Amino acid sequence: MKKISCLLLILLLCATGIVAQTLPAVNVENAKGKTISTQSLITGRPFILSFWGVTCKPCITELNTLNEVLEEWRKEVDFDIVAASIDDNRFTSRARSMAQGYGWEFTCIFDKNQDLKRAMNVSLTPQTFIIDAKGNVVYAHSGYTPGSELELLKKLKELQEK
């Protein structure tokens, strides 16, 4: 009976989303083209992980907005931003050029094989996550509308208060 109760509790927690997803260990490329593990992104402080593609205008708008508010937000919360391009080999060089051209002052990674995208069940871009200091996914959001970035700041502040 105890086994059944335990199993039911675990299933209930999974169904309600209470069991946290963690950042999967996947190999991606950094801005210099070097292969790194996503585990190296976990540095002891929370970060925003935003999936984007070169043809996704809302993605670019969101990342440009985050770049604009980055310094101001860092006065309130200690955090990082990681932009994960999901573009394949044909578009990776364009994605690198775009990230550099926009002058993004945060970490850019390139998920050419879309391993990270699949591991995190990303189906549409932009898809944005907040990862806590221990590597747990604590927030997820799809799409972007102007002003929705303020929800990210709110969630980052809540993490800081814990």
mmCIF file of C-alpha atoms in Angstrom:
data_model
loop_
_atom_site.group_PDB
_atom_site.id
_atom_site.type_symbol
_atom_site.label_atom_id
_atom_site.label_comp_id
_atom_site.label_asym_id
_atom_site.label_seq_id
_atom_site.Cartn_x
_atom_site.Cartn_y
_atom_site.Cartn_z
ATOM 1 C CA MET A 1 0.000 0.000 0.000
ATOM 2 C CA LYS A 2 2.840 2.391 0.841
ATOM 3 C CA LYS A 3 4.441 1.724 -2.549
ATOM 4 C CA ILE A 4 1.211 2.556 -4.361
ATOM 5 C CA SER A 5 0.742 5.773 -2.344
ATOM 6 C CA CYS A 6 4.313 6.817 -3.047
ATOM 7 C CA LEU A 7 3.940 6.092 -6.747
ATOM 8 C CA LEU A 8 0.676 8.050 -6.918
ATOM 9 C CA LEU A 9 2.301 11.021 -5.200
ATOM 10 C CA ILE A 10 5.201 11.007 -7.646
ATOM 11 C CA LEU A 11 2.836 10.793 -10.609
ATOM 12 C CA LEU A 12 0.751 13.642 -9.211
ATOM 13 C CA LEU A 13 3.822 15.823 -8.712
ATOM 14 C CA CYS A 14 4.997 15.113 -12.266
ATOM 15 C CA ALA A 15 1.568 15.859 -13.714
ATOM 16 C CA THR A 16 1.350 19.192 -11.914
ATOM 17 C CA GLY A 17 4.836 20.242 -12.985
ATOM 18 C CA ILE A 18 6.167 20.439 -9.445
ATOM 19 C CA VAL A 19 9.086 18.128 -10.208
ATOM 20 C CA ALA A 20 11.644 20.524 -11.656
ATOM 21 C CA GLN A 21 13.377 19.984 -14.953
ATOM 22 C CA THR A 22 17.117 20.566 -14.881
ATOM 23 C CA LEU A 23 19.346 21.941 -17.598
ATOM 24 C CA PRO A 24 20.365 18.887 -19.625
ATOM 25 C CA ALA A 25 24.035 18.115 -20.253
ATOM 26 C CA VAL A 26 24.353 18.633 -24.005
ATOM 27 C CA ASN A 27 27.256 19.701 -26.199
ATOM 28 C CA VAL A 28 26.862 22.985 -28.087
ATOM 29 C CA GLU A 29 29.260 25.489 -29.638
ATOM 30 C CA ASN A 30 30.246 28.771 -28.052
ATOM 31 C CA ALA A 31 30.767 32.032 -29.972
ATOM 32 C CA LYS A 32 34.330 30.973 -30.846
ATOM 33 C CA GLY A 33 33.171 27.677 -32.369
ATOM 34 C CA LYS A 34 34.517 25.577 -29.493
ATOM 35 C CA THR A 35 32.394 22.646 -28.268
ATOM 36 C CA ILE A 36 31.254 23.131 -24.670
ATOM 37 C CA SER A 37 28.867 21.352 -22.340
ATOM 38 C CA THR A 38 25.745 23.207 -21.303
ATOM 39 C CA GLN A 39 26.719 22.301 -17.728
ATOM 40 C CA SER A 40 29.472 24.928 -17.990
ATOM 41 C CA LEU A 41 26.702 27.557 -18.181
ATOM 42 C CA ILE A 42 25.774 26.823 -14.565
ATOM 43 C CA THR A 43 27.979 29.277 -12.671
ATOM 44 C CA GLY A 44 26.202 29.640 -9.346
ATOM 45 C CA ARG A 45 23.880 32.434 -10.433
ATOM 46 C CA PRO A 46 20.596 32.300 -12.318
ATOM 47 C CA PHE A 47 20.370 32.924 -16.036
ATOM 48 C CA ILE A 48 17.856 33.527 -18.760
ATOM 49 C CA LEU A 49 18.105 30.949 -21.547
ATOM 50 C CA SER A 50 16.461 32.163 -24.726
ATOM 51 C CA PHE A 51 16.149 29.975 -27.828
ATOM 52 C CA TRP A 52 16.179 31.884 -31.104
ATOM 53 C CA GLY A 53 16.617 31.527 -34.858
ATOM 54 C CA VAL A 54 17.873 33.895 -37.552
ATOM 55 C CA THR A 55 14.470 34.095 -39.259
ATOM 56 C CA CYS A 56 12.515 34.710 -36.040
ATOM 57 C CA LYS A 57 11.795 38.442 -35.724
ATOM 58 C CA PRO A 58 10.202 38.195 -32.247
ATOM 59 C CA CYS A 59 13.345 36.340 -31.092
ATOM 60 C CA ILE A 60 15.616 39.146 -32.284
ATOM 61 C CA THR A 61 13.334 41.773 -30.741
ATOM 62 C CA GLU A 62 13.363 39.960 -27.389
ATOM 63 C CA LEU A 63 17.144 39.538 -27.364
ATOM 64 C CA ASN A 64 17.736 43.158 -28.407
ATOM 65 C CA THR A 65 15.419 44.281 -25.605
ATOM 66 C CA LEU A 66 17.213 42.076 -23.063
ATOM 67 C CA ASN A 67 20.525 43.489 -24.246
ATOM 68 C CA GLU A 68 19.218 47.037 -23.700
ATOM 69 C CA VAL A 69 18.042 46.358 -20.127
ATOM 70 C CA LEU A 70 20.923 44.084 -19.108
ATOM 71 C CA GLU A 71 23.047 46.654 -17.246
ATOM 72 C CA GLU A 72 20.036 48.231 -15.540
ATOM 73 C CA TRP A 73 18.685 44.852 -14.382
ATOM 74 C CA ARG A 74 22.092 43.765 -13.115
ATOM 75 C CA LYS A 75 21.951 46.656 -10.635
ATOM 76 C CA GLU A 76 18.992 44.822 -9.057
ATOM 77 C CA VAL A 77 19.786 41.137 -9.681
ATOM 78 C CA ASP A 78 22.972 39.148 -10.288
ATOM 79 C CA PHE A 79 22.198 37.019 -13.368
ATOM 80 C CA ASP A 80 23.350 36.098 -16.866
ATOM 81 C CA ILE A 81 21.710 35.723 -20.256
ATOM 82 C CA VAL A 82 22.394 32.897 -22.690
ATOM 83 C CA ALA A 83 21.052 33.098 -26.239
ATOM 84 C CA ALA A 84 20.818 29.643 -27.839
ATOM 85 C CA SER A 85 20.643 29.681 -31.626
ATOM 86 C CA ILE A 86 18.779 26.652 -32.977
ATOM 87 C CA ASP A 87 19.956 27.251 -36.534
ATOM 88 C CA ASP A 88 21.512 24.268 -38.291
ATOM 89 C CA ASN A 89 24.896 24.160 -40.055
ATOM 90 C CA ARG A 90 23.574 26.120 -43.047
ATOM 91 C CA PHE A 91 22.687 29.148 -40.914
ATOM 92 C CA THR A 92 25.143 28.999 -38.011
ATOM 93 C CA SER A 93 27.588 31.461 -39.569
ATOM 94 C CA ARG A 94 24.704 33.868 -40.196
ATOM 95 C CA ALA A 95 23.566 33.474 -36.578
ATOM 96 C CA ARG A 96 27.111 34.217 -35.339
ATOM 97 C CA SER A 97 27.278 37.315 -37.545
ATOM 98 C CA MET A 98 23.877 38.525 -36.366
ATOM 99 C CA ALA A 99 24.759 38.093 -32.678
ATOM 100 C CA GLN A 100 27.989 40.011 -33.201
ATOM 101 C CA GLY A 101 26.324 42.653 -35.372
ATOM 102 C CA TYR A 102 23.642 43.367 -32.790
ATOM 103 C CA GLY A 103 26.358 43.761 -30.156
ATOM 104 C CA TRP A 104 24.742 41.382 -27.703
ATOM 105 C CA GLU A 105 26.653 41.565 -24.436
ATOM 106 C CA PHE A 106 25.715 38.110 -23.226
ATOM 107 C CA THR A 107 26.716 34.532 -23.912
ATOM 108 C CA CYS A 108 25.684 33.092 -27.271
ATOM 109 C CA ILE A 109 25.668 29.365 -27.911
ATOM 110 C CA PHE A 110 24.908 27.506 -31.105
ATOM 111 C CA ASP A 111 22.822 24.335 -30.995
ATOM 112 C CA LYS A 112 23.568 23.244 -34.592
ATOM 113 C CA ASN A 113 22.313 19.690 -34.084
ATOM 114 C CA GLN A 114 19.343 20.906 -32.028
ATOM 115 C CA ASP A 115 20.231 18.510 -29.204
ATOM 116 C CA LEU A 116 19.539 21.119 -26.514
ATOM 117 C CA LYS A 117 16.336 22.172 -28.242
ATOM 118 C CA ARG A 118 15.070 18.580 -28.218
ATOM 119 C CA ALA A 119 16.243 17.906 -24.656
ATOM 120 C CA MET A 120 14.291 20.934 -23.416
ATOM 121 C CA ASN A 121 11.204 20.211 -25.552
ATOM 122 C CA VAL A 122 11.385 23.500 -27.433
ATOM 123 C CA SER A 123 8.969 23.489 -30.339
ATOM 124 C CA LEU A 124 8.570 27.206 -31.132
ATOM 125 C CA THR A 125 10.840 30.215 -30.852
ATOM 126 C CA PRO A 126 11.268 32.365 -28.979
ATOM 127 C CA GLN A 127 11.200 29.998 -26.043
ATOM 128 C CA THR A 128 12.645 31.460 -22.876
ATOM 129 C CA PHE A 129 13.586 29.764 -19.623
ATOM 130 C CA ILE A 130 14.977 30.925 -16.316
ATOM 131 C CA ILE A 131 17.528 28.532 -14.877
ATOM 132 C CA ASP A 132 18.353 28.916 -11.182
ATOM 133 C CA ALA A 133 21.838 28.902 -9.677
ATOM 134 C CA LYS A 134 21.771 25.098 -9.341
ATOM 135 C CA GLY A 135 20.680 24.420 -12.932
ATOM 136 C CA ASN A 136 16.951 23.882 -12.317
ATOM 137 C CA VAL A 137 14.395 25.260 -14.748
ATOM 138 C CA VAL A 138 12.162 27.525 -12.671
ATOM 139 C CA TYR A 139 10.263 29.398 -15.393
ATOM 140 C CA ALA A 140 9.367 28.893 -19.055
ATOM 141 C CA HIS A 141 7.615 31.114 -21.567
ATOM 142 C CA SER A 142 6.891 30.905 -25.303
ATOM 143 C CA GLY A 143 6.601 33.880 -27.622
ATOM 144 C CA TYR A 144 7.407 37.530 -27.114
ATOM 145 C CA THR A 145 5.402 40.712 -26.903
ATOM 146 C CA PRO A 146 6.875 44.069 -25.867
ATOM 147 C CA GLY A 147 6.820 44.301 -22.085
ATOM 148 C CA SER A 148 6.818 40.553 -21.469
ATOM 149 C CA GLU A 149 10.488 40.786 -20.500
ATOM 150 C CA LEU A 150 9.356 42.414 -17.252
ATOM 151 C CA GLU A 151 8.025 39.009 -16.144
ATOM 152 C CA LEU A 152 11.601 37.708 -16.466
ATOM 153 C CA LEU A 153 12.882 40.451 -14.158
ATOM 154 C CA LYS A 154 10.113 39.701 -11.662
ATOM 155 C CA LYS A 155 11.021 35.984 -11.618
ATOM 156 C CA LEU A 156 14.746 36.763 -11.258
ATOM 157 C CA LYS A 157 13.988 39.014 -8.281
ATOM 158 C CA GLU A 158 11.899 36.262 -6.681
ATOM 159 C CA LEU A 159 14.857 33.890 -7.004
ATOM 160 C CA GLN A 160 17.134 36.419 -5.353
ATOM 161 C CA GLU A 161 14.750 36.749 -2.405
ATOM 162 C CA LYS A 162 14.816 32.986 -1.686
#
